């Protein structure tokens, strides 16, 4: 599924603002600074459709991107900012869980992690929410260009172990710089949309 057209269709701070049709959706979630905006930009062949390096406080929205008029990419707010209050964290939890549990359009969720680092406790919690909500548990391990070839397997195994993933095929190494595995992910998106 090559992305030909993409537009930011809706920025939703609460449920009533979610688009009201039945277009299938694929969502992306990850720790702040993990490379989620860069992923969305590179995957959709756009320089800056998604904001990069967004600041805490500006990101408590679910952004819906309409693609080729037949599905949506959904950018879920990043987590793990150093300075968030308990109230902010609670708000984030509600926003995410509501979307994961209630959104009938949602077909799959991809957790984005940085291939260089062991997933954190928050990544693990997020991954458990994804699995518990009935999704496959796809992972995009981005910034692939930042590690050497000889280190790849070690890093993939670290992610697999920490997130307790049985099927390594669920983990896609990716680079927003080189677009490594973009074609593989395009095929996966196509499969999900047509399922
Ligand atoms: P977000 O907060 O998750 O949306 O993260 P951003 O997309 O803003 O990326 C955070 C930083 O990582 C930025 O400086 C990006 O340029 C950098 N970055 C993101 N993806 C990659 C990648 O695949 N390769 C490299 N080398 N840098 C990346």
Short mmCIF file of N, CA and C in Angstrom, two decimals, residues 34-43 46-47 49-54 75 112 176:
data_model
loop_
_atom_site.label_atom_id
_atom_site.label_comp_id
_atom_site.label_asym_id
_atom_site.label_seq_id
_atom_site.Cartn_x
_atom_site.Cartn_y
_atom_site.Cartn_z
N UNK A 34 10.93 8.94 20.36
CA UNK A 34 11.33 7.63 19.85
C UNK A 34 11.49 7.66 18.32
N UNK A 35 10.85 8.65 17.70
CA UNK A 35 10.92 8.75 16.24
C UNK A 35 9.57 8.50 15.56
N UNK A 36 8.49 8.70 16.30
CA UNK A 36 7.15 8.44 15.76
C UNK A 36 6.79 9.43 14.65
N UNK A 37 7.04 10.71 14.89
CA UNK A 37 6.71 11.69 13.84
C UNK A 37 7.56 11.45 12.60
N UNK A 38 8.84 11.17 12.82
CA UNK A 38 9.73 10.89 11.68
C UNK A 38 9.25 9.66 10.92
N UNK A 39 8.77 8.67 11.67
CA UNK A 39 8.23 7.48 11.00
C UNK A 39 7.05 7.86 10.12
N UNK A 40 6.10 8.58 10.68
CA UNK A 40 4.89 8.93 9.92
C UNK A 40 5.28 9.77 8.69
N UNK A 41 6.18 10.70 8.87
CA UNK A 41 6.62 11.52 7.73
C UNK A 41 7.28 10.67 6.65
N UNK A 42 8.22 9.85 7.04
CA UNK A 42 8.96 9.09 6.02
C UNK A 42 8.06 8.03 5.38
N UNK A 43 7.23 7.41 6.20
CA UNK A 43 6.35 6.37 5.67
C UNK A 43 5.34 6.95 4.68
N UNK A 46 6.35 12.37 3.21
CA UNK A 46 6.17 13.80 3.44
C UNK A 46 7.24 14.30 4.39
N UNK A 47 7.63 15.53 4.20
CA UNK A 47 8.71 16.06 5.05
C UNK A 47 8.20 16.37 6.46
N UNK A 49 4.45 16.24 7.64
CA UNK A 49 3.00 16.15 7.90
C UNK A 49 2.77 15.95 9.40
N UNK A 50 3.65 15.16 10.04
CA UNK A 50 3.58 15.00 11.49
C UNK A 50 4.66 15.88 12.11
N UNK A 51 4.34 16.48 13.24
CA UNK A 51 5.31 17.33 13.92
C UNK A 51 6.41 16.47 14.52
N UNK A 52 7.66 16.90 14.38
CA UNK A 52 8.73 16.15 15.04
C UNK A 52 9.12 16.86 16.33
N UNK A 53 9.70 16.06 17.21
CA UNK A 53 10.17 16.57 18.51
C UNK A 53 9.15 17.47 19.21
N UNK A 54 7.95 16.99 19.31
CA UNK A 54 6.91 17.79 19.94
C UNK A 54 7.15 17.92 21.45
N UNK A 75 -2.05 8.90 14.81
CA UNK A 75 -0.89 9.23 15.65
C UNK A 75 -1.37 9.43 17.08
N UNK A 112 6.03 1.79 18.62
CA UNK A 112 7.33 2.20 18.08
C UNK A 112 8.34 2.30 19.22
N UNK A 176 13.91 5.91 9.44
CA UNK A 176 13.29 7.04 8.75
C UNK A 176 14.30 7.74 7.85
#
